[in-house]
Coordinates of C-alpha atoms in Angstrom, one line a residue:
M1 CA -47.3 84.1 -76.0
L2 CA -44.9 81.1 -76.1
E3 CA -43.4 79.9 -72.8
L4 CA -39.9 78.7 -72.5
P5 CA -39.4 75.1 -71.2
A6 CA -38.6 74.8 -67.5
R7 CA -35.1 73.5 -68.2
R8 CA -34.2 76.5 -70.4
Q9 CA -35.6 78.9 -67.9
S10 CA -33.4 77.2 -65.2
G11 CA -30.4 77.6 -67.5
F12 CA -31.1 81.3 -68.0
A13 CA -31.4 81.7 -64.2
D14 CA -28.2 80.0 -63.6
A15 CA -26.4 82.0 -66.2
G16 CA -27.8 85.2 -64.7
S17 CA -26.7 84.2 -61.2
A18 CA -23.2 83.4 -62.4
L19 CA -23.0 86.7 -64.3
T20 CA -24.1 88.6 -61.2
T21 CA -21.5 86.8 -59.1
V22 CA -18.7 87.7 -61.6
L23 CA -19.8 91.4 -61.7
M24 CA -20.0 91.5 -57.9
A25 CA -16.4 90.1 -57.7
V26 CA -15.1 92.7 -60.2
V27 CA -16.8 95.5 -58.2
V28 CA -15.3 94.2 -54.9
V29 CA -11.8 93.8 -56.3
S30 CA -11.9 97.2 -57.9
A31 CA -13.1 98.8 -54.7
L32 CA -10.3 97.1 -52.8
Y33 CA -7.7 98.3 -55.3
F34 CA -8.7 101.9 -55.6
G35 CA -9.6 102.3 -52.0
R36 CA -6.4 100.8 -50.6
E37 CA -5.3 104.1 -49.2
V38 CA -8.1 103.9 -46.7
L39 CA -8.8 100.2 -46.5
V40 CA -5.2 99.2 -45.7
P41 CA -5.1 101.2 -42.4
I42 CA -8.5 99.9 -41.5
A43 CA -7.5 96.3 -42.1
L44 CA -4.3 96.8 -40.0
A45 CA -6.4 98.3 -37.2
V46 CA -8.9 95.5 -37.2
L47 CA -6.2 92.8 -37.2
M48 CA -4.3 94.6 -34.4
S49 CA -7.5 94.8 -32.4
F50 CA -7.8 91.0 -32.5
V51 CA -4.3 90.9 -31.0
L52 CA -4.9 93.5 -28.3
A53 CA -8.5 92.5 -27.4
P54 CA -7.4 89.6 -25.1
L55 CA -5.1 92.0 -23.2
V56 CA -7.9 94.5 -22.7
R57 CA -10.2 91.7 -21.4
L58 CA -7.4 90.6 -19.0
L59 CA -7.0 94.1 -17.6
Q60 CA -10.8 94.4 -17.3
S61 CA -10.8 91.2 -15.3
W62 CA -8.6 93.1 -12.8
F63 CA -11.5 95.6 -12.3
L64 CA -9.9 98.3 -14.5
P65 CA -12.4 100.5 -16.4
R66 CA -12.5 99.8 -20.1
L67 CA -11.2 103.2 -21.1
V68 CA -8.2 102.8 -18.8
A69 CA -7.5 99.3 -20.1
V70 CA -7.7 100.3 -23.7
A71 CA -5.4 103.3 -23.1
I72 CA -2.8 101.2 -21.3
V73 CA -2.8 98.5 -24.0
V74 CA -2.7 100.9 -26.9
L75 CA 0.1 103.0 -25.3
V76 CA 2.2 99.9 -24.5
A77 CA 1.6 98.3 -27.9
F78 CA 2.4 101.3 -30.0
G79 CA 5.2 102.4 -27.7
A80 CA 6.9 99.0 -28.3
I81 CA 6.3 99.4 -32.1
F82 CA 7.8 102.9 -32.2
S83 CA 10.7 101.8 -30.0
L84 CA 11.5 98.9 -32.4
G85 CA 11.2 101.3 -35.3
S86 CA 13.6 103.8 -33.8
L87 CA 16.1 101.0 -33.0
M88 CA 15.9 99.8 -36.6
V89 CA 16.6 103.3 -37.9
S90 CA 19.6 103.7 -35.7
Q91 CA 20.9 100.3 -36.7
V92 CA 20.5 101.1 -40.4
N93 CA 22.3 104.4 -40.0
Q94 CA 25.2 102.7 -38.1
L95 CA 25.4 100.0 -40.8
A96 CA 25.5 102.7 -43.6
G97 CA 28.4 104.4 -41.9
D98 CA 30.3 101.1 -41.6
L99 CA 29.7 99.8 -45.1
P100 CA 32.9 101.5 -46.7
R101 CA 35.0 99.5 -44.3
Y102 CA 33.7 96.3 -45.7
Q103 CA 34.1 97.2 -49.4
S104 CA 37.6 95.9 -49.8
T105 CA 36.9 92.6 -48.1
L106 CA 33.8 92.0 -50.2
R107 CA 35.8 92.9 -53.4
E108 CA 38.4 90.3 -52.5
K109 CA 35.8 87.7 -51.9
I110 CA 34.2 88.4 -55.3
H111 CA 37.6 88.1 -57.0
S112 CA 38.3 84.8 -55.2
L113 CA 35.0 83.4 -56.3
R114 CA 35.7 84.3 -59.8
A115 CA 39.1 82.7 -59.7
A116 CA 37.6 79.5 -58.1
T117 CA 35.1 79.2 -61.0
A118 CA 36.0 78.1 -64.5
A119 CA 37.7 81.2 -65.6
T120 CA 38.6 79.8 -69.0
S121 CA 35.2 78.7 -69.8
T122 CA 33.5 79.7 -73.1
L123 CA 31.2 82.2 -71.5
E124 CA 34.1 83.8 -69.6
R125 CA 36.2 84.2 -72.8
A126 CA 33.2 85.5 -74.7
S127 CA 32.6 88.1 -71.9
E128 CA 36.2 89.2 -72.1
V129 CA 36.1 89.6 -75.9
L130 CA 33.0 91.7 -75.7
Q131 CA 34.5 93.9 -73.0
D132 CA 37.6 94.4 -75.2
L133 CA 35.5 95.3 -78.2
S134 CA 33.4 97.7 -76.1
S135 CA 36.6 99.5 -74.8
E136 CA 37.9 99.8 -78.4
L137 CA 34.7 101.3 -79.6
D138 CA 34.7 103.8 -76.8
K139 CA 38.2 105.1 -77.5
P140 CA 38.5 108.5 -79.3
N141 CA 39.6 108.6 -82.9
R142 CA 43.4 109.2 -82.5
T143 CA 44.1 108.8 -86.3
A144 CA 42.0 111.8 -87.3
T145 CA 44.0 114.2 -89.6
P146 CA 44.6 117.8 -88.4
P147 CA 42.9 120.6 -90.4
L148 CA 44.8 121.8 -93.5
A149 CA 46.2 125.3 -93.7
G150 CA 43.9 127.7 -95.4
A151 CA 40.9 125.6 -94.8
G152 CA 39.3 128.3 -92.8
P153 CA 39.1 129.4 -89.2
V154 CA 38.8 126.7 -86.6
P155 CA 35.6 127.0 -84.7
A156 CA 35.9 128.0 -81.1
K157 CA 35.1 125.5 -78.4
P158 CA 31.8 126.2 -76.6
I159 CA 32.1 127.7 -73.2
P160 CA 30.5 125.5 -70.5
V161 CA 27.7 127.1 -68.5
E162 CA 26.7 125.9 -65.1
V163 CA 23.3 126.8 -63.6
R164 CA 23.0 126.8 -59.8
Q165 CA 19.9 127.0 -57.9
P166 CA 19.8 129.4 -54.9
D167 CA 20.1 127.9 -51.5
P168 CA 16.7 126.7 -50.3
G169 CA 15.3 128.6 -47.4
A170 CA 14.3 127.1 -44.0
L171 CA 10.7 126.6 -45.0
Q172 CA 11.6 124.7 -48.2
T173 CA 14.0 122.5 -46.3
L174 CA 11.3 121.8 -43.7
V175 CA 8.8 120.9 -46.4
A176 CA 11.3 118.6 -48.2
L177 CA 11.9 116.9 -44.9
I178 CA 8.3 116.5 -43.9
T179 CA 6.9 115.4 -47.3
P180 CA 8.2 111.8 -47.3
L181 CA 6.8 111.4 -43.8
I182 CA 3.3 112.6 -44.4
H183 CA 2.0 109.3 -45.8
P184 CA 3.4 107.0 -43.1
L185 CA 2.4 109.4 -40.3
A186 CA -1.2 109.6 -41.7
T187 CA -1.4 105.8 -42.0
T188 CA -0.1 105.4 -38.5
G189 CA -2.6 108.0 -37.2
I190 CA -5.5 106.3 -38.9
V191 CA -4.5 102.9 -37.5
V192 CA -4.1 104.2 -33.9
I193 CA -7.5 106.0 -34.0
F194 CA -9.3 102.9 -35.4
V195 CA -7.7 100.6 -33.0
I196 CA -8.8 102.7 -30.1
F197 CA -12.4 103.0 -31.3
I198 CA -12.6 99.3 -32.2
L199 CA -11.4 98.3 -28.7
M200 CA -13.8 100.7 -27.1
Q201 CA -16.8 99.7 -29.1
M202 CA -16.1 96.0 -29.5
Q203 CA -19.5 94.8 -28.2
D204 CA -21.4 97.4 -30.2
L205 CA -19.6 96.5 -33.4
R206 CA -20.3 92.8 -32.7
N207 CA -24.0 93.5 -32.3
R208 CA -24.2 95.6 -35.5
L209 CA -22.3 92.9 -37.4
V210 CA -24.8 90.3 -36.1
R211 CA -27.7 92.5 -37.2
L212 CA -26.1 93.0 -40.6
A213 CA -25.4 89.3 -41.2
G214 CA -28.9 88.3 -40.2
S215 CA -30.6 88.5 -36.8
Q216 CA -33.0 85.8 -37.9
D217 CA -30.3 83.1 -37.5
L218 CA -28.5 84.2 -34.4
Q219 CA -27.0 80.8 -33.8
R220 CA -25.1 80.6 -37.1
T221 CA -24.1 84.3 -37.1
T222 CA -22.8 84.0 -33.5
A223 CA -20.9 80.8 -34.4
A224 CA -19.3 82.5 -37.4
I225 CA -18.2 85.6 -35.5
D226 CA -16.9 83.5 -32.6
D227 CA -15.0 81.1 -35.0
A228 CA -13.4 84.0 -36.9
G229 CA -12.5 85.9 -33.7
Q230 CA -11.0 82.9 -31.9
R231 CA -9.1 81.7 -35.0
L232 CA -7.6 85.1 -35.7
S233 CA -6.7 85.9 -32.1
R234 CA -5.1 82.5 -31.7
L235 CA -3.3 82.8 -35.0
F236 CA -2.0 86.4 -34.4
L237 CA -0.9 85.8 -30.9
T238 CA 0.8 82.5 -31.8
Q239 CA 2.5 84.0 -34.9
L240 CA 3.6 87.0 -33.0
A241 CA 5.1 84.9 -30.2
L242 CA 6.8 82.5 -32.6
N243 CA 8.2 85.2 -34.9
A244 CA 9.4 87.3 -32.0
G245 CA 11.2 84.2 -30.6
F246 CA 12.6 83.6 -34.1
G247 CA 13.9 87.2 -34.3
V248 CA 15.4 87.0 -30.8
V249 CA 17.2 83.7 -31.5
I250 CA 18.5 85.0 -34.8
G251 CA 19.6 88.3 -33.4
A252 CA 21.4 86.7 -30.4
G253 CA 23.0 84.1 -32.7
L254 CA 24.3 86.6 -35.1
W255 CA 25.7 88.7 -32.2
V256 CA 27.5 85.6 -30.8
I257 CA 28.8 84.8 -34.3
G258 CA 30.1 88.4 -34.8
V259 CA 27.8 89.7 -37.6
P260 CA 27.4 93.5 -37.2
S261 CA 24.0 95.1 -36.6
A262 CA 22.7 91.8 -35.1
A263 CA 19.7 93.5 -33.6
L264 CA 18.6 94.9 -37.0
W265 CA 18.7 91.4 -38.6
G266 CA 16.8 89.9 -35.7
M267 CA 14.0 92.5 -36.1
L268 CA 14.0 92.1 -39.9
A269 CA 13.8 88.3 -39.5
M270 CA 10.8 88.7 -37.1
I271 CA 9.0 91.0 -39.6
L272 CA 9.7 89.0 -42.7
R273 CA 8.7 85.7 -41.1
F274 CA 5.1 86.9 -41.3
V275 CA 5.5 86.3 -45.0
P276 CA 4.5 82.6 -45.5
Y277 CA 7.0 80.1 -46.7
I278 CA 9.7 82.4 -48.1
G279 CA 10.0 85.1 -45.4
A280 CA 12.7 83.4 -43.3
A281 CA 14.7 82.7 -46.5
I282 CA 14.5 86.3 -47.5
S283 CA 15.6 87.5 -44.1
A284 CA 18.8 85.4 -44.3
I285 CA 20.1 87.1 -47.5
L286 CA 21.4 90.4 -46.1
P287 CA 23.1 88.8 -43.0
L288 CA 24.8 86.3 -45.3
V289 CA 26.1 89.2 -47.6
L290 CA 27.3 91.2 -44.6
A291 CA 29.0 88.1 -43.1
A292 CA 30.8 87.6 -46.3
A293 CA 31.9 91.3 -46.3
V294 CA 33.1 91.2 -42.7
G295 CA 34.9 87.9 -42.3
P296 CA 38.4 87.4 -43.7
D297 CA 37.3 83.9 -44.8
W298 CA 34.1 82.0 -45.3
T299 CA 33.8 80.8 -41.8
L300 CA 31.4 83.6 -40.7
V301 CA 29.2 82.9 -43.8
L302 CA 28.9 79.2 -43.0
W303 CA 28.0 79.9 -39.3
T304 CA 25.3 82.4 -40.4
A305 CA 23.8 79.9 -42.9
A306 CA 23.9 77.1 -40.3
L307 CA 22.0 79.4 -37.8
F308 CA 19.2 80.0 -40.2
L309 CA 19.1 76.3 -41.5
V310 CA 18.8 75.0 -37.9
V311 CA 16.4 77.6 -36.3
E312 CA 13.8 77.9 -39.1
P313 CA 13.2 74.1 -39.6
L314 CA 13.1 73.6 -35.8
L315 CA 10.5 76.4 -35.5
G316 CA 8.5 75.6 -38.6
H317 CA 8.3 71.8 -38.4
V318 CA 8.4 71.2 -34.7
L319 CA 7.0 74.1 -32.7
E320 CA 4.5 75.4 -35.1
P321 CA 2.6 72.1 -35.6
L322 CA 2.4 71.7 -31.8
L323 CA 1.1 75.2 -31.2
Y324 CA -1.1 75.7 -34.2
A325 CA -2.9 72.3 -33.6
H326 CA -5.2 72.1 -36.6
G327 CA -3.4 75.0 -38.3
T328 CA -5.0 78.0 -39.8
G329 CA -7.7 76.1 -41.8
L330 CA -6.1 77.0 -45.1
S331 CA -4.6 74.7 -47.7
P332 CA -1.0 75.4 -48.8
V333 CA -2.2 76.3 -52.3
A334 CA -4.6 78.8 -50.7
V335 CA -1.7 80.4 -48.8
I336 CA 0.4 80.9 -51.9
A337 CA -2.6 82.1 -54.0
S338 CA -3.7 84.6 -51.3
A339 CA -0.2 85.9 -50.8
T340 CA 0.1 86.6 -54.6
F341 CA -3.4 88.2 -54.8
W342 CA -3.1 90.5 -51.8
T343 CA 0.5 91.5 -52.7
W344 CA -0.8 92.5 -56.2
L345 CA -3.7 94.3 -54.6
W346 CA -2.1 96.1 -51.6
G347 CA 1.7 95.7 -52.0
P348 CA 4.0 94.6 -49.2
I349 CA 1.3 95.2 -46.5
G350 CA -1.0 92.9 -48.4
L351 CA 1.7 90.2 -48.3
I352 CA 1.7 90.4 -44.5
L353 CA -2.1 90.5 -44.3
A354 CA -2.7 87.8 -46.8
T355 CA -3.1 84.9 -44.4
P356 CA -5.4 86.6 -41.9
L357 CA -7.6 88.1 -44.5
T358 CA -8.0 84.7 -46.3
I359 CA -8.9 83.1 -43.0
C360 CA -11.7 85.6 -42.6
L361 CA -13.0 84.7 -46.1
V362 CA -12.8 81.0 -45.4
V363 CA -14.8 81.4 -42.1
L364 CA -17.3 83.5 -44.0
G365 CA -17.7 80.8 -46.7
R366 CA -18.2 78.2 -44.0
Y367 CA -21.3 79.9 -42.6
V368 CA -22.7 81.8 -45.6
D369 CA -24.2 79.5 -48.2
R370 CA -23.7 81.8 -51.2
L371 CA -20.0 82.0 -50.3
K372 CA -19.5 78.3 -49.8
F373 CA -17.1 78.2 -52.7
L374 CA -14.5 80.1 -50.6
D375 CA -14.4 77.4 -48.0
V376 CA -14.1 74.7 -50.8
M377 CA -11.4 76.6 -52.7
F378 CA -9.2 77.8 -49.8
G379 CA -10.1 75.6 -46.8
D380 CA -7.9 72.7 -45.7
E381 CA -10.7 70.2 -45.6
P382 CA -10.6 67.5 -48.3
A383 CA -12.6 68.7 -51.4
L384 CA -14.2 65.3 -51.8
T385 CA -15.2 62.7 -49.3
P386 CA -13.5 59.3 -49.7
A387 CA -16.7 57.9 -51.2
E388 CA -17.0 60.8 -53.7
L389 CA -13.3 60.5 -54.6
V390 CA -13.5 56.7 -55.4
Y391 CA -16.7 57.3 -57.4
Q392 CA -15.1 60.2 -59.3
R393 CA -12.0 58.1 -60.1
M394 CA -14.2 55.2 -61.3
L395 CA -16.0 57.6 -63.6
A396 CA -12.7 58.9 -64.9
R397 CA -11.4 55.3 -65.7
D398 CA -8.6 55.8 -63.2
P399 CA -9.0 53.2 -60.4
V400 CA -5.2 53.5 -59.6
E401 CA -5.8 56.6 -57.3
A402 CA -8.8 54.8 -55.7
A403 CA -6.5 51.8 -55.0
E404 CA -3.9 54.1 -53.5
Q405 CA -6.6 55.7 -51.3
A406 CA -7.6 52.2 -50.2
R407 CA -4.1 51.3 -49.1
N408 CA -3.9 54.4 -47.0
F409 CA -7.2 53.6 -45.4
L410 CA -6.2 50.0 -44.7
K411 CA -3.2 51.1 -42.7
Q412 CA -5.7 51.9 -39.9
K413 CA -8.8 49.7 -40.5
P414 CA -9.6 46.3 -42.0
L415 CA -10.6 45.6 -45.5
V416 CA -14.3 45.1 -44.7
A417 CA -14.4 48.5 -43.1
Y418 CA -13.0 50.0 -46.3
Y419 CA -15.7 48.3 -48.3
D420 CA -18.5 49.3 -45.9
E421 CA -17.3 52.9 -45.4
V422 CA -15.9 53.9 -48.8
L423 CA -16.5 51.6 -51.7
V424 CA -20.2 50.8 -50.9
P425 CA -21.1 54.5 -50.4
G426 CA -19.4 55.2 -53.7
L427 CA -21.7 52.7 -55.3
R428 CA -24.6 54.4 -53.6
L429 CA -23.6 57.7 -55.3
A430 CA -23.5 55.8 -58.6
Q431 CA -27.0 54.4 -57.9
A432 CA -28.3 57.9 -57.1
D433 CA -27.0 59.2 -60.5
A434 CA -28.5 56.2 -62.2
E435 CA -31.9 56.9 -60.8
R436 CA -31.6 60.5 -62.1
G437 CA -30.8 59.1 -65.6
L438 CA -27.2 60.4 -65.5
L439 CA -25.5 57.0 -66.0
D440 CA -25.9 54.9 -69.1
D441 CA -25.2 51.2 -69.4
Q442 CA -21.6 51.8 -70.6
R443 CA -20.7 54.0 -67.7
T444 CA -22.3 51.6 -65.3
A445 CA -20.3 48.7 -66.7
R446 CA -17.2 50.9 -66.4
I447 CA -17.9 51.3 -62.7
R448 CA -18.4 47.6 -62.3
D449 CA -15.1 46.9 -64.0
A450 CA -13.3 49.5 -61.8
V451 CA -14.6 47.9 -58.7
A452 CA -13.5 44.5 -59.9
E453 CA -10.0 45.9 -60.5
I454 CA -9.9 47.5 -57.0
I455 CA -11.0 44.2 -55.5
D456 CA -8.4 42.3 -57.4
D457 CA -5.7 44.8 -56.4
L458 CA -6.6 44.3 -52.7
S459 CA -6.8 40.5 -52.9
T460 CA -3.3 40.1 -51.3
H461 CA -4.0 42.5 -48.5
E462 CA -3.7 41.2 -44.9
D463 CA -5.4 43.0 -42.1
K464 CA -3.5 43.8 -39.0
S465 CA -4.2 41.3 -36.3
E466 CA -5.4 43.0 -33.1
P467 CA -6.7 41.4 -30.0
P468 CA -10.5 41.6 -30.0
P469 CA -12.1 43.9 -27.3
A470 CA -13.5 42.3 -24.3
E471 CA -17.3 42.1 -24.5
E472 CA -19.8 41.4 -21.8
A473 CA -21.5 38.0 -22.1
A474 CA -25.1 38.1 -23.2
T475 CA -27.5 37.2 -20.4
D476 CA -30.7 36.9 -22.6
E477 CA -31.6 34.5 -25.3
T478 CA -32.8 36.9 -28.0
P479 CA -31.9 36.2 -31.6
L480 CA -29.2 39.0 -31.5
A481 CA -27.7 37.3 -28.4
Q482 CA -27.6 34.0 -30.2
I483 CA -25.7 35.6 -33.1
K484 CA -23.2 37.1 -30.8
K485 CA -22.7 33.9 -28.9
A486 CA -22.1 32.1 -32.2
E487 CA -19.5 34.7 -33.3
E488 CA -17.7 34.3 -30.0
V489 CA -17.6 30.5 -30.4
L490 CA -16.1 30.9 -33.9
D491 CA -13.5 33.4 -32.6
K492 CA -12.4 31.0 -29.9
D493 CA -12.4 28.0 -32.2
A494 CA -8.9 27.4 -33.5
T495 CA -9.9 24.8 -36.1
T496 CA -10.7 25.7 -39.7
V497 CA -14.2 25.7 -41.3
P498 CA -15.7 22.4 -42.3
E499 CA -14.2 20.6 -45.2
Q500 CA -17.3 20.9 -47.4
W501 CA -17.2 24.7 -46.9
R502 CA -13.6 25.0 -47.9
T503 CA -13.1 22.6 -50.8
K504 CA -16.4 23.3 -52.5
Q505 CA -18.2 26.6 -53.2
P506 CA -21.2 26.5 -50.8
V507 CA -21.8 30.2 -51.0
L508 CA -23.4 31.6 -54.1
C509 CA -23.4 35.4 -54.5
I510 CA -26.1 36.7 -56.9
P511 CA -26.6 40.3 -57.9
G512 CA -30.2 41.5 -57.2
L513 CA -30.9 43.8 -60.2
G514 CA -28.0 45.3 -62.1
L515 CA -24.3 45.9 -62.6
L516 CA -23.9 47.8 -59.4
D517 CA -25.3 44.9 -57.5
E518 CA -22.8 42.7 -59.3
A519 CA -20.0 45.0 -58.0
A520 CA -21.4 44.5 -54.4
A521 CA -21.5 40.7 -55.0
L522 CA -17.8 40.7 -55.9
M523 CA -17.0 42.4 -52.6
V524 CA -19.1 39.9 -50.7
A525 CA -17.4 36.9 -52.4
Q526 CA -13.9 38.2 -51.7
L527 CA -14.7 38.8 -48.0
I528 CA -16.2 35.3 -47.6
E529 CA -13.2 33.7 -49.3
R530 CA -10.9 35.5 -46.9
E531 CA -12.7 33.5 -44.1
G532 CA -11.7 30.3 -45.8
I533 CA -15.1 29.6 -47.2
G534 CA -15.6 28.9 -50.9
A535 CA -17.8 31.4 -52.8
R536 CA -18.6 32.3 -56.4
V537 CA -20.3 35.2 -58.1
E538 CA -22.9 35.1 -60.8
Q539 CA -23.5 37.9 -63.4
A540 CA -26.0 40.6 -63.1
D541 CA -28.6 38.8 -65.2
A542 CA -28.4 35.5 -63.3
L543 CA -32.1 35.7 -62.2
S544 CA -33.4 36.6 -65.7
I545 CA -35.7 34.1 -67.5
S546 CA -33.0 33.3 -70.0
R547 CA -30.5 32.2 -67.4
I548 CA -32.4 31.1 -64.3
F549 CA -32.8 27.6 -65.7
S550 CA -29.0 27.2 -66.3
L551 CA -28.1 28.5 -62.8
D552 CA -25.9 26.0 -61.0
T553 CA -26.9 25.5 -57.4
K554 CA -25.3 22.1 -56.8
D555 CA -23.6 21.9 -53.3
V556 CA -24.9 25.5 -52.5
A557 CA -25.6 25.8 -48.8
L558 CA -26.1 29.6 -48.7
V559 CA -27.2 32.1 -51.3
C560 CA -26.3 35.8 -50.8
L561 CA -28.6 38.0 -52.7
C562 CA -26.9 41.4 -53.0
Y563 CA -28.6 44.8 -53.5
V564 CA -27.1 48.3 -53.8
E565 CA -30.0 49.5 -55.9
D566 CA -33.2 50.3 -54.1
A567 CA -35.3 47.2 -54.7
T568 CA -39.0 47.1 -53.9
S569 CA -40.6 44.4 -51.9
A570 CA -42.2 43.0 -55.1
Q571 CA -38.7 42.7 -56.7
I572 CA -37.2 41.0 -53.7
R573 CA -40.1 38.5 -53.4
Y574 CA -39.8 37.7 -57.1
A575 CA -36.1 37.0 -56.7
L576 CA -36.7 34.9 -53.5
R577 CA -39.3 32.7 -55.2
R578 CA -37.0 32.0 -58.1
L579 CA -34.1 31.2 -55.8
R580 CA -36.2 29.0 -53.6
R581 CA -37.2 26.9 -56.6
K582 CA -33.6 26.5 -57.7
A583 CA -32.2 25.9 -54.2
P584 CA -35.0 24.8 -51.9
D585 CA -32.7 23.8 -49.0
A586 CA -30.2 26.7 -49.1
Y587 CA -30.2 29.5 -46.6
I588 CA -30.9 32.8 -48.4
L589 CA -29.3 35.9 -47.0
V590 CA -30.4 39.3 -48.5
T591 CA -27.7 41.9 -48.2
M592 CA -29.3 45.4 -48.6
L593 CA -26.5 48.0 -49.1
G594 CA -28.7 50.8 -50.5
A595 CA -29.1 54.2 -49.0
A596 CA -32.8 53.8 -48.6
A597 CA -34.5 52.2 -45.6
N598 CA -34.9 48.4 -45.8
I599 CA -38.4 48.3 -44.4
E600 CA -39.7 46.8 -47.6
A601 CA -37.0 44.2 -47.6
R602 CA -38.0 43.0 -44.2
E603 CA -41.7 43.0 -45.2
A604 CA -40.7 41.0 -48.3
L605 CA -39.1 38.3 -46.2
Q606 CA -42.3 37.5 -44.3
G607 CA -43.4 34.1 -45.2
F608 CA -40.0 32.9 -46.6
P609 CA -38.5 30.5 -44.2
N610 CA -34.7 30.0 -43.8
T611 CA -34.0 33.6 -45.1
G612 CA -32.4 36.6 -43.5
V613 CA -31.5 40.3 -44.2
V614 CA -28.5 42.3 -43.3
E615 CA -27.5 45.9 -44.1
S616 CA -23.7 45.8 -44.3
L617 CA -20.8 43.7 -45.5
D618 CA -19.5 43.1 -42.0
E619 CA -22.9 41.7 -40.9
T620 CA -23.0 39.6 -44.1
V621 CA -19.6 38.0 -43.3
A622 CA -20.7 37.3 -39.7
Q623 CA -23.9 35.6 -40.9
V624 CA -22.0 33.4 -43.3
R625 CA -19.5 32.4 -40.6
T626 CA -22.5 31.6 -38.3
A627 CA -24.0 29.4 -40.9
A628 CA -20.7 27.6 -41.4
S629 CA -20.5 27.0 -37.7
G630 CA -24.0 25.6 -37.7
Q631 CA -22.9 22.9 -40.0
Q632 CA -20.6 21.6 -37.3
D633 CA -23.4 21.8 -34.7
R634 CA -21.5 24.3 -32.6
A635 CA -24.2 26.9 -33.0
P636 CA -27.5 26.6 -34.9
P637 CA -27.9 28.8 -38.0
P638 CA -30.1 31.8 -37.1
D639 CA -33.7 31.8 -38.3
A640 CA -34.3 34.3 -41.1
N641 CA -37.3 36.0 -39.6
A642 CA -35.4 36.1 -36.3
L643 CA -32.6 37.9 -38.0
A644 CA -35.0 40.4 -39.5
R645 CA -36.6 41.1 -36.1
A646 CA -33.1 41.4 -34.5
A647 CA -32.0 43.9 -37.1
S648 CA -35.0 46.0 -36.4
L649 CA -34.2 46.3 -32.7

């Protein structure tokens, strides 16, 4: 029997897993759609329980029994809901009775709008011609000739027959009245029952959910439940308070302006504002139409529009960010997508429940590994880290977005921090792919060129000057203390670096192994030049046999050997021996920027005098400045092995 290769078996397993996930998604969506008659009331009850649970706990803290606390909260909550519903029905009935009075005013407004527009436009004239033709076609044929004598008897006209149903009895009238109310009453009853039982059995339901999610990992399960509960409770209570305040302000404002049924529009604004982004705009349509029908001119319409245009931005852009803090944890695209999906699935109720239901899914994806894609797709956290983004842009031959990201980063931090925290980690990701065989020489060269373009784009950047933080003076004479003392001397020194370090190029930056190391050497050279010290960069093959003999080390006082790739101690020793033969008096600084530990690099430096090792660009610049200060006898250049021992502390 032939066995399939491991890679093909892995591909089949991945395809089977993806197919299983798709089938599960289809089953879940179908169940949500066909079971909406039962699931919608349950979802409403669960979400209402999140709103009412803090009130129940508050009453229990006053030493009320749980049953009494739940009864009081449910009665007050649903009593308020039914009262608002009754008020809305009465307002609608009153508005329906007053509408005929506004008909003439609204007709005059429409005629005035028509007169104000270009009435003689091409479309208007075409519309009038079509209306005239339609009226001509609808006229009876008045030129028809009467029947001739002797042509036969004229057929008699048909007698109209009217069929009347008997008056319905009292039972049929009652059935016709109750039938439309059965579904809303049943839904309301299910919601009330589930809310009561959820509030009564809150702890038991929580424990069962923990057991169902996995009792082996109680810490993660508890964190997920607490996170979802706190987010939803905070979201619902804040939204309810804000939307109720919005409705009160709108209703009071419309009442002051003089728009009829102001209480109805205030309640409608409160309800529709639960719809994300467009709810407030939809709630303004009917009040604007009614204001146009009531007012003799356009003043009432302008005041109504101004009320919505002032209150909604003030609430949405000032109060909501302050109260929501970090927000709901959803991206704007996720809010729109979830609103569209749940509206298609459950109708208008789904539109109101879209945001809270999506929050539950995001929290679930945050703590369940198999559902991690939900957090990635709908969460508000950046999809890629800054290092991943810059690496992806370099692969896509688009360093423009990476440069824009760098400018945003540099508004808060200096250039060396951007290189150390973003660009170097991006090169580490490239090195990890190269070790797995996913990067060929062409793509590696493309990454090197992209880094060079970013560095060139940032060459004119000037860091913000900030006063250095006060540091305590070192009391010991350890190598690390000597380095700090030398840096302090340089900071306090107002003079420039020595002439030979400025006019010549005493710093030589050499890549350790490959093109990624050359990209790191370009960063080191730029940072050194920004300190007023001359530096130059060699290509990636500078230490090869074909080029080592032509390497120019004249006037070189310091050689910076740059590594992003994980070099072995043998490779580092080989490079150091070659450099020492070419520049016997130069100070060699090994900059290890790779992700792996640099223990081998420190071991490789044993026995090489006048050498040192650092692990970041910031430390590299500091050591070059220290070496430059040593040329002026202000502070001796630190010993290489002392640097290695200090870095290991």
